Structure formats: C-alpha cells, structure tokens
Short mmCIF file of C-alpha atoms in Angstrom, two decimals:
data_model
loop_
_atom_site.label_atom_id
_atom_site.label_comp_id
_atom_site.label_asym_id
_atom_site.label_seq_id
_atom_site.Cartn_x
_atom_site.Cartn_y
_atom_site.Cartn_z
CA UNK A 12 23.62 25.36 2.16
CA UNK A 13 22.88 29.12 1.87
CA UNK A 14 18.99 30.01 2.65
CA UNK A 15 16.84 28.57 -0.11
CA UNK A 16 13.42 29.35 -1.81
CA UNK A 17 11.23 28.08 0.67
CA UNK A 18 8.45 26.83 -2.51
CA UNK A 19 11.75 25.04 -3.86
CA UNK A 20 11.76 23.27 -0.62
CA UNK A 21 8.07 22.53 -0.30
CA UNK A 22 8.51 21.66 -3.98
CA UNK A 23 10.82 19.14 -3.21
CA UNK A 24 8.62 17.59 -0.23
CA UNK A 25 5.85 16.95 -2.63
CA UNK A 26 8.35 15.38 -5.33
CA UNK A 27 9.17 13.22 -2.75
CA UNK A 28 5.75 12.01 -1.76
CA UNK A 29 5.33 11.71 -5.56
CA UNK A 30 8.07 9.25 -5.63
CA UNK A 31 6.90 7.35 -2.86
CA UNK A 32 4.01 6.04 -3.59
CA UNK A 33 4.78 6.14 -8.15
CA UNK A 34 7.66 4.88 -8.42
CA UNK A 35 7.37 0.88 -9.39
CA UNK A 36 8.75 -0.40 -7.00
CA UNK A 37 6.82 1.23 -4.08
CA UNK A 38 3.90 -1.33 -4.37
CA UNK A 39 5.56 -4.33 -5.71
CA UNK A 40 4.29 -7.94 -4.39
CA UNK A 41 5.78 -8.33 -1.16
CA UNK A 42 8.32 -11.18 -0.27
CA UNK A 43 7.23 -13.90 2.19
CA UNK A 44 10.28 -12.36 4.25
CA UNK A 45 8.39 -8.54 4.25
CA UNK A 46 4.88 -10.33 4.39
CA UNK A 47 5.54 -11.61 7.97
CA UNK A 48 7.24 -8.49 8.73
CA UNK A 49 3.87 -6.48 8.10
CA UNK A 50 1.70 -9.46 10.03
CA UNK A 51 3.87 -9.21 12.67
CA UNK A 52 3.85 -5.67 12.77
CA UNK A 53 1.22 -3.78 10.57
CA UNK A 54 1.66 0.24 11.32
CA UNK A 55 -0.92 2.59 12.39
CA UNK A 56 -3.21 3.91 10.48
CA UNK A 57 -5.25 7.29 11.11
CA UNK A 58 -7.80 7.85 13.32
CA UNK A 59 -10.62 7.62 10.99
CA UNK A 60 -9.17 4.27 9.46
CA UNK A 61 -8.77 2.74 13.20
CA UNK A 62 -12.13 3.53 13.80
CA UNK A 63 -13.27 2.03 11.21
CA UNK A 64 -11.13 -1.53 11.64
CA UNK A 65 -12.68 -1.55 15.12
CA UNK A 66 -16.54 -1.22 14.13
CA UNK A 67 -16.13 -4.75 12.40
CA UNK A 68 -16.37 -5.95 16.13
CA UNK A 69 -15.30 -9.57 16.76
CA UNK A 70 -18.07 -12.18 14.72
CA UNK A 71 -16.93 -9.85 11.36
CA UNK A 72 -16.40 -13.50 9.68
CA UNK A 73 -19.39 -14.73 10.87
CA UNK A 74 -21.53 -11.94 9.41
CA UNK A 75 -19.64 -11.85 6.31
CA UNK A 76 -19.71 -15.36 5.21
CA UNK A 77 -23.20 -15.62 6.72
CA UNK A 78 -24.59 -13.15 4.17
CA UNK A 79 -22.55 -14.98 1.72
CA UNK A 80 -24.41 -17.64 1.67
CA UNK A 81 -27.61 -16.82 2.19
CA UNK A 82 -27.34 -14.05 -0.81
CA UNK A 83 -26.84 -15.41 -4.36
CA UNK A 84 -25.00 -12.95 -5.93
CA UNK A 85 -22.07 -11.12 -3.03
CA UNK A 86 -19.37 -9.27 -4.31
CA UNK A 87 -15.90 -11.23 -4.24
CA UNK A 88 -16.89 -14.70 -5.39
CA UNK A 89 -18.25 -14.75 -8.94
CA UNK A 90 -16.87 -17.35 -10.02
CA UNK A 91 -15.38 -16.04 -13.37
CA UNK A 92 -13.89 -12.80 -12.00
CA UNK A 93 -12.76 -14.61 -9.09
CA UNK A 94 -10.84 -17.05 -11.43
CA UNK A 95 -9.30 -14.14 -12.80
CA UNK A 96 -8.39 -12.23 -9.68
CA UNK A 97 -6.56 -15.43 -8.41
CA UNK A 98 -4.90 -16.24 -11.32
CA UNK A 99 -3.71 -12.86 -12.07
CA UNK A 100 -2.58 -12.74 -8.15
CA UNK A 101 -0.62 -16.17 -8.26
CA UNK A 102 1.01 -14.63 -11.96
CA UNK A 103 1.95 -11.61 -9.89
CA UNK A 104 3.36 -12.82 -7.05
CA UNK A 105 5.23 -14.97 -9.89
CA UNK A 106 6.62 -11.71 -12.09
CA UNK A 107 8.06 -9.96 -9.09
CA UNK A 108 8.77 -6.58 -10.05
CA UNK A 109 9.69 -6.77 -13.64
CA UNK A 110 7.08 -4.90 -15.83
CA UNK A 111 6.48 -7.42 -19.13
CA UNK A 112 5.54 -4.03 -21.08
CA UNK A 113 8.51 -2.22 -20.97
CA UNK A 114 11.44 -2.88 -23.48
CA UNK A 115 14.59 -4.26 -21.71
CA UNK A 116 16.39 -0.87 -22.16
CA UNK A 117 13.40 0.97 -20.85
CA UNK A 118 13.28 -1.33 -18.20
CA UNK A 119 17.39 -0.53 -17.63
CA UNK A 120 17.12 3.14 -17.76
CA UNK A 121 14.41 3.07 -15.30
CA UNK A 122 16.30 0.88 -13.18
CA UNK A 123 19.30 3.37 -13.60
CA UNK A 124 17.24 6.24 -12.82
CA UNK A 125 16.00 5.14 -9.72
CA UNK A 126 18.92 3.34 -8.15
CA UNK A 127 20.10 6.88 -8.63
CA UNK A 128 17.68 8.48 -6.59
CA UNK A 129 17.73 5.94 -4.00
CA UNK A 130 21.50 5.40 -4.00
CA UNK A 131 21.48 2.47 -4.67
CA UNK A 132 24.89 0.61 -6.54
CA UNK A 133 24.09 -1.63 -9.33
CA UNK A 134 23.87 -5.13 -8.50
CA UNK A 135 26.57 -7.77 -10.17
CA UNK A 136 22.96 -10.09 -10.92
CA UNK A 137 20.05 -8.54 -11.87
CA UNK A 138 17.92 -11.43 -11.94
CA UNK A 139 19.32 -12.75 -9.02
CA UNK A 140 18.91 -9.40 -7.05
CA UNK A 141 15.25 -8.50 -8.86
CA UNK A 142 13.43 -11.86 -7.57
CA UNK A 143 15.23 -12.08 -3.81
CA UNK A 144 14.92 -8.96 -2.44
CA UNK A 145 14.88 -9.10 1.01
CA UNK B 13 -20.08 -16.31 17.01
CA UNK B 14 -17.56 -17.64 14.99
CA UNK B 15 -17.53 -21.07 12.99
CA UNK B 16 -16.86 -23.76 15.91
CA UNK B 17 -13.60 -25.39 15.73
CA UNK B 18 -14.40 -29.71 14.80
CA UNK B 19 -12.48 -32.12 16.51
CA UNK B 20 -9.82 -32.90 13.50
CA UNK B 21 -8.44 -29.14 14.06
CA UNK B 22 -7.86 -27.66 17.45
CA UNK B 23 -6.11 -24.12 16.29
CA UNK B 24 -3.10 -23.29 18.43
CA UNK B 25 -3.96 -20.62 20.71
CA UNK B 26 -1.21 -18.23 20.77
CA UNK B 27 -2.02 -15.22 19.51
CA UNK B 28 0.54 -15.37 16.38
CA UNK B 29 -0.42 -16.07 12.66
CA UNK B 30 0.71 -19.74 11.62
CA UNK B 31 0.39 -19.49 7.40
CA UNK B 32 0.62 -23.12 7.26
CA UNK B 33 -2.10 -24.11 9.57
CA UNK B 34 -4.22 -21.30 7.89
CA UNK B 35 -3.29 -22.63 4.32
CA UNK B 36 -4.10 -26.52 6.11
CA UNK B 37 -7.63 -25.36 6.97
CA UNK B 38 -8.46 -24.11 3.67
CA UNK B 39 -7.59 -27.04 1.81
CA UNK B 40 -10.24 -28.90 4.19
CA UNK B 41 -13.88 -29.08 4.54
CA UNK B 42 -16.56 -26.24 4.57
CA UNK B 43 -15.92 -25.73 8.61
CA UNK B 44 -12.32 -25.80 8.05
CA UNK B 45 -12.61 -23.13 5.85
CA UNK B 46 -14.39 -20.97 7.76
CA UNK B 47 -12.25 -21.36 10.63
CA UNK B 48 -9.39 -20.70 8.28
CA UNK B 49 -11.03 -17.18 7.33
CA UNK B 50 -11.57 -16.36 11.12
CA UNK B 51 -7.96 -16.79 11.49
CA UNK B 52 -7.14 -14.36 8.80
CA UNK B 53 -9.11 -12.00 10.39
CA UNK B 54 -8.09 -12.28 13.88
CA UNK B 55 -4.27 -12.57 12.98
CA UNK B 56 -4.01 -10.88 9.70
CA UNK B 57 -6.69 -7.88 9.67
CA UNK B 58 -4.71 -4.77 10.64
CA UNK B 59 -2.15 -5.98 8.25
CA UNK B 60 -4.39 -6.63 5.35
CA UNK B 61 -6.25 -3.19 5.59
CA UNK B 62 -2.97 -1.61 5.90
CA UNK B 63 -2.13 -2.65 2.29
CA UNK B 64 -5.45 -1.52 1.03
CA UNK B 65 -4.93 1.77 2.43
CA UNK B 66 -0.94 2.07 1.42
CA UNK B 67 -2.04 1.26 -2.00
CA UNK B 68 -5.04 3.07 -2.28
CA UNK B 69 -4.61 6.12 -0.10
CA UNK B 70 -7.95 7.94 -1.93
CA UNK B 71 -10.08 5.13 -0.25
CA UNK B 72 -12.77 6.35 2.18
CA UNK B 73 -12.44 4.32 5.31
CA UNK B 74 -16.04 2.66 4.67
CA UNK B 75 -14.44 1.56 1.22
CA UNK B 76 -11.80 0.52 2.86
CA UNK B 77 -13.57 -2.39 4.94
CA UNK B 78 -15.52 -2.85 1.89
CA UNK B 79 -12.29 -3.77 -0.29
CA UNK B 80 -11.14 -6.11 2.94
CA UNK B 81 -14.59 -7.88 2.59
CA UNK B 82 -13.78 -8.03 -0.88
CA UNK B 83 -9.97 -10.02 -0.26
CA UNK B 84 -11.57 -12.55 2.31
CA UNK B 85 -14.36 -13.67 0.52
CA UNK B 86 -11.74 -13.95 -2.47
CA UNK B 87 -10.50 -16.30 -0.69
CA UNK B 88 -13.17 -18.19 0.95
CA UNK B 89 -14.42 -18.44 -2.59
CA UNK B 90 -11.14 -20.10 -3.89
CA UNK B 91 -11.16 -22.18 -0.99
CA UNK B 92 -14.28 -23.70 -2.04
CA UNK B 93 -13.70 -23.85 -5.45
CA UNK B 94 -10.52 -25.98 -4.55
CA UNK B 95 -8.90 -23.17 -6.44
CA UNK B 96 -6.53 -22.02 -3.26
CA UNK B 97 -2.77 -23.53 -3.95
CA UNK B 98 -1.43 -24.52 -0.40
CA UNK B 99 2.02 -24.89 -2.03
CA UNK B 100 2.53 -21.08 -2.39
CA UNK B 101 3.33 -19.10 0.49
CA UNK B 102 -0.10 -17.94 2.31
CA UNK B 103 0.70 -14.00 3.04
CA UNK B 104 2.40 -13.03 0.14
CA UNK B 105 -0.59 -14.07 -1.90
CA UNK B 106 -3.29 -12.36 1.01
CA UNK B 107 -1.19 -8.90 0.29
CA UNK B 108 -1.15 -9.34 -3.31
CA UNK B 109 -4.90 -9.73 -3.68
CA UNK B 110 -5.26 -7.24 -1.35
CA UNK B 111 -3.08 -4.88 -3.49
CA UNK B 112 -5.36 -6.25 -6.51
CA UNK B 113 -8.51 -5.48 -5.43
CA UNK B 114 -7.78 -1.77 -3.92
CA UNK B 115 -6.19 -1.18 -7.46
CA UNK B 116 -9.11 -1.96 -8.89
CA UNK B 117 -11.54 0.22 -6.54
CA UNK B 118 -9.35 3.33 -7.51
CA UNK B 119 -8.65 2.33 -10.78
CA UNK B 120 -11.17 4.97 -11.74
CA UNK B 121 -9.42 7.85 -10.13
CA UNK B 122 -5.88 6.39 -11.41
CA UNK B 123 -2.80 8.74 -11.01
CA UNK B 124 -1.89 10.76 -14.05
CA UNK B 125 -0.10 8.92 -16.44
CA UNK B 126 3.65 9.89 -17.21
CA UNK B 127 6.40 7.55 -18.16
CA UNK B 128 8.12 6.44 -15.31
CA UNK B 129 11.02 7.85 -16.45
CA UNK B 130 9.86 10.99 -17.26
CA UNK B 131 9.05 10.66 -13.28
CA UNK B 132 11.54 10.48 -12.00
CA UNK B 133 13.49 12.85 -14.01
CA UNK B 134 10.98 15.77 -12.70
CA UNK B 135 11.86 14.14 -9.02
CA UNK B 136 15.40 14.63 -9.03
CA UNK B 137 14.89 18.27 -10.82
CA UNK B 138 12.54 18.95 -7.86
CA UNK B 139 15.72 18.08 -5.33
CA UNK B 140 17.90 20.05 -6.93
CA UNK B 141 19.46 23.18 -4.96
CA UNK B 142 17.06 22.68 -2.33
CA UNK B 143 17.83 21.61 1.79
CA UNK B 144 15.75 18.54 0.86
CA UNK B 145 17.51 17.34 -1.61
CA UNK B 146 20.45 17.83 0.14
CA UNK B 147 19.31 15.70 3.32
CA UNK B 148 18.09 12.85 0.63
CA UNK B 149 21.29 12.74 -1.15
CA UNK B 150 22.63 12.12 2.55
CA UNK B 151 20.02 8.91 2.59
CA UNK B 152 21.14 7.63 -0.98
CA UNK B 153 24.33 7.76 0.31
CA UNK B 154 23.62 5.70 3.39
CA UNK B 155 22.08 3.81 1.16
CA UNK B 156 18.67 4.17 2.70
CA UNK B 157 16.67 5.78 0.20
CA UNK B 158 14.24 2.86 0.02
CA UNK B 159 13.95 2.63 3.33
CA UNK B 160 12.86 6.40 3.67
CA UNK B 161 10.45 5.97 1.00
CA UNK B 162 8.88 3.25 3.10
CA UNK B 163 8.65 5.73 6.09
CA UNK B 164 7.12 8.42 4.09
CA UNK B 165 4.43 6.09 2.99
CA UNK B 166 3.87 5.30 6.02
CA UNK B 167 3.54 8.84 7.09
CA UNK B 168 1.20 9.73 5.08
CA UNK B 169 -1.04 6.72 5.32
CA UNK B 170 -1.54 7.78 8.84
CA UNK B 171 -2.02 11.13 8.21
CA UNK B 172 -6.01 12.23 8.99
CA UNK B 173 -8.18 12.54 6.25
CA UNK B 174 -8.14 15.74 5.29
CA UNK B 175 -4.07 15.96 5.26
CA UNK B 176 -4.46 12.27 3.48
CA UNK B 177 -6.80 13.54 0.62
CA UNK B 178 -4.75 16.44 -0.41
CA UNK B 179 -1.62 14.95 -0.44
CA UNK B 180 -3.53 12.09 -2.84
CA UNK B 181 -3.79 14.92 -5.23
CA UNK B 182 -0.55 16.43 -4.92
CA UNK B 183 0.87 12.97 -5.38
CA UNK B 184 -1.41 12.02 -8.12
CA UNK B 185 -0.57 15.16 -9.90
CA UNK B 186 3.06 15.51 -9.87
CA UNK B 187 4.73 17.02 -11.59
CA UNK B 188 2.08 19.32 -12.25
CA UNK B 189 2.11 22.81 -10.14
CA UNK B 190 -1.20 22.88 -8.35
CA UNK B 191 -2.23 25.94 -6.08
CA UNK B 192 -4.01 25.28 -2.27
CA UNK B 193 -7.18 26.31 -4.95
CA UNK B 194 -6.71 23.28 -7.53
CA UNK B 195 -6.42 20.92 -4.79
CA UNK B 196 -9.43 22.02 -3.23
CA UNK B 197 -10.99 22.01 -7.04
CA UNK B 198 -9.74 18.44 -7.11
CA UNK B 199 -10.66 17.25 -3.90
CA UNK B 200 -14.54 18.73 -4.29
CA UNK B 201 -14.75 16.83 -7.93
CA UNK B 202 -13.31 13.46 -6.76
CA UNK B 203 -15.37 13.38 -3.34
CA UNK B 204 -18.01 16.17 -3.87
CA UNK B 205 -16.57 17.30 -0.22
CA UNK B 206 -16.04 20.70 -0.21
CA UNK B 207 -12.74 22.27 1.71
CA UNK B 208 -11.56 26.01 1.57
CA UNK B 209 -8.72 27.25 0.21
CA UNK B 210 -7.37 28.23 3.05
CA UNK B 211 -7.63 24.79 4.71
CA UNK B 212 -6.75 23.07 1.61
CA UNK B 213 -3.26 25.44 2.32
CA UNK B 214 -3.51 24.12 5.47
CA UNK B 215 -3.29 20.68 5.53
CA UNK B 216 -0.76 20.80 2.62
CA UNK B 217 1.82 22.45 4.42
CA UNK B 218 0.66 19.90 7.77
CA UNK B 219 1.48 16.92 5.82
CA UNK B 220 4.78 18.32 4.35
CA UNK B 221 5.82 19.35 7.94
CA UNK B 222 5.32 15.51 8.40
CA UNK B 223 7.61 14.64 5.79
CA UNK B 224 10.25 17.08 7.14
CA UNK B 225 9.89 16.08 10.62
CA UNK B 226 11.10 12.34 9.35
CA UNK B 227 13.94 13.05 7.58
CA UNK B 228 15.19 15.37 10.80
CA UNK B 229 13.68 12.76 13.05
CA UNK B 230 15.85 10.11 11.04
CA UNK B 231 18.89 12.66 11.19
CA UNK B 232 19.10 13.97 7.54
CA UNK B 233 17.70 17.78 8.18
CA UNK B 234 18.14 19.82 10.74
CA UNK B 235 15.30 21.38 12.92
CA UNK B 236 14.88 24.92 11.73
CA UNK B 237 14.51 27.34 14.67
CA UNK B 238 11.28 28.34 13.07
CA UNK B 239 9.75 25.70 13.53
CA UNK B 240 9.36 25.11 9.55
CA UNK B 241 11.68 22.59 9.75
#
C-alpha cells in the first residue's frame, strides 16, 4: 500500500482499541474452559496495579473477613443486594452472550457485522456455536 | 494468620487451584468457609483482579482491591447464606461476579452509548485505506481477529496509568474525534488529575505504538524504518 495519512492510521489504532474492549462479545461470561485458562495463567498487569495486588500481603483473608464480622454493616454482603448480585451472576453465566434486548434481526446484523470484522465464517448452528464457545 | 485448616479438610498442598475442593469447603461449616476464601485468594487473586481491571480499565488501582474485596466477601456471604450452588462450575461464576461488580463501580462513568451496530460500522470505516486495516484484514483472514482483540486488551490493561487513562477516553469516546486537549479535558473532569496537553499527546501516541508493535510483533505490519511502526 502506497504511503498513507498517518492520522488515518492512528485513526484506525484507536478504532481498534474501541472495538476491543465495546464490542459484546469482548466481556462476555467466560467458559469454564477460558476460566481455567486465566487461573492458570492470569497476564500482567501494570506496575501500579502489581503494586497494588502485592500490598494485600499474605493474611488479606484474614483481615478482610475479620472486619467483616466484627462491623455490622461491610460492603459486599447485604443481604438483599447480595441476593441480587448472585442471582443476576448465576442468570448470566446462564444467557451466555445473547443480549435478551435486542430483536432477533438486530441481534443477526450485529452478529453479521462483527463476524465481518473479525473474519469470522458463519456457523451452520448458531445456538450450538453461541453457548460452546471454546 | 489465616483460618486454621480442622481435621475433616486437609487442603492439598500443591500450589494449583482445585474448583471442586474450593466449591466442597464452601458448602461446609463457618471454618470451611473461610478456608475456602483463603484458597481463592491464594490460587485465584491475580486472576480475579485481572478481570476487574480488563473490564473496568478507568479503575484506580486502590479501587481496584476495593472491587476484589467486594467479589470475595460476595461470596463468603453466599456461602453463609447457603446461597452458593456447588453444582455450577466455581470460576466461571468468581469471573462473572467479578465482571458484575467492576461494572457496577464504573457504571457511573459508562462508555458513550451508540448502537452496537452503529459501532462497528464507524470501526470498519476507520480501517478503511489505511496500513492497519490492511494488516487486520490479514488477521480476519487467518481467522484470528478475536484472538487479536484479546491481545490488544491485554495490551492496554498493562499499559501504566497515564497511557491506561487516556486510552479509557479514547475508547470510551469513539467514534468521536477528540484532540490530545479533550482528552486531557476528560481525564481532569473524570479524575480531577490534571495532565498537559502535551503529555496527554504523549501517552496517546505511546499506547498506539503498543498496539502497532502487536500486530508487527504477531506478523501482520511491518516495522517502519522510522520507528513509527
């Protein structure tokens, strides 16, 4: 390709980024196949973030749930948001990736759209291919 | 010191993650549970904050610990409310929360609404005619497009804070054309930290280099002798 406009280019970087982390399917609940994946390998994080996972020091639990019970009211476990937040996580992890608000040809033209970008060929089973992604 | 272990559990002692001893332990008494939440931590902590942070890149790392806090006693809590469901799978459900909860610390700062389709319509306009969009129709057609978008997240969740923060905004904003000056606008209203313009400029064009560098590093763009890539 012929020299380009170099904001096209950095243009192009940022649409990418963009995509990355807005698309739908970039934060979907993770498989039990990508779950131990991450466990078994979680990747770095900056500097700043390291830092900060190694000033919780080694009795972390032990000063958490210490405080926990010793203090009435700790964020995390009141018991009606907490029913919520666990319900709502189970009914994720349940829905995979499908979004219940779209309408199914929303839902198909989006899923057009971004096998497109990805390059991605349409699978012969949706279903089948939505809920076991490996 | 940690809970102490009671004689009906002796954890195994190598240093992998074992879901179903974890998901065991938090079915059982108060002890049980405890130990069950040290084991999350010791096997699962680096994982689970990586999640916070992948979803929520805007976090502050202090926030960060404090949304981790927020996942374990989640499910300590459920644990003792005999809410926990050993039947489904133990990590899928830790990452989900975890993904639950740092949605709902940002959900405040929330990226600018557009239709996803309208998305990624402006995405593939942005590729067109340009040396990056050539080298990514190279990944779609290695079919590794989703893998790439897994390596640029990770890319810029490691990026340092200041690199981090204004790629937040120019993520959050797309496809809206912001100048080194809006970002730094942006950055000072979200955080009240105040960068320059010229390091706002800066770090933009740092953490696009970083982008470039992994689609030459994974073979898709060549290395431009100016170092521009």
């Amino acid at each position: 390709m012929a020299d380009t406009d170099p904001k096209s280019e950095d243009r192009a970087i940022d649409a990418l980024m963009a995509a990355a982390f807005r698309l739908s399917g970039s934060n979907e609940p993770l498989t039990e196949k990508e779950s131990e994946k991450l466990a078994a390998n979680p990747p770095r994080l900056s500097p700043e973030d390291e830092a900060a996972i190694e000033s919780l020091g080694t009795d972390f639990v032990h000063r958490l749930l210490h405080k926990a019970q010793t203090e009435k009211s700790i964020v995390g476990q009141e018991p009606v948001a907490l029913d919520r937040e666990i319900e709502e996580a189970y009914a994720s992890m349940n829905r995979g990736k499908h979004d219940d608000s779209l309408s199914e040809q929303t839902r198909h033209e989006i899923e057009r759209k971004r096998r497109e970008l990805l390059g991605e060929e349409e699978p012969e089973d949706e279903d089948q291919n939505g809920s076991q992604r490996d | 010191m940690g809970p102490e272990l009671n004689s009906r559990h002796r954890p195994n002692q190598k240093d992998k993650v074992d879901p179903e001893e974890i998901s065991i332990l938090l079915i059982g008494d108060r002890q049980e549970q405890e130990l069950a939440i040290s084991l999350i931590d010791r096997h699962l902590r680096r994982a689970i904050i990586y999640k916070i942070r992948e979803t929520a890149i805007s976090l502050a790392p202090d926030e960060l610990l404090y949304v981790y806090q927020e996942v374990l006693l989640n499910v300590w809590s459920a644990a003792k409310q005999q809410r926990y469901d050993p039947d489904k799978p133990l990590m899928p459900f830790l990452f989900t929360l975890a993904q639950r909860r740092a949605y709902d610390r940002v959900r405040k700062n929330e990226a600018k609404k557009i239709h996803e389709s309208s998305l990624l319509d402006e995405v593939s306009e942005s590729l067109k005619d340009t040396k990056v969009g050539e080298a990514w129709q190279i990944v779609a057609a290695r079919n590794e497009g989703r893998r790439m978008m897994d390596i640029i997240r990770k890319t810029v969740v490691k990026m340092p804070t200041r690199q981090r923060q204004v790629a937040l905004v120019v993520i959050e904003h797309f496809p809206e054309v912001l100048s080194p000056q809006d970002v730094s606008e942006v950055i000072y209203r979200t955080t009240g930290e105040k960068i320059t313009v010229v390091a706002a400029k800066r770090a933009w064009q740092e953490a696009r280099n970083k982008i470039r560098e992994q689609l030459t590093h994974a073979g898709y763009m060549e290395d431009n002798a100016d170092g521009r890539y």
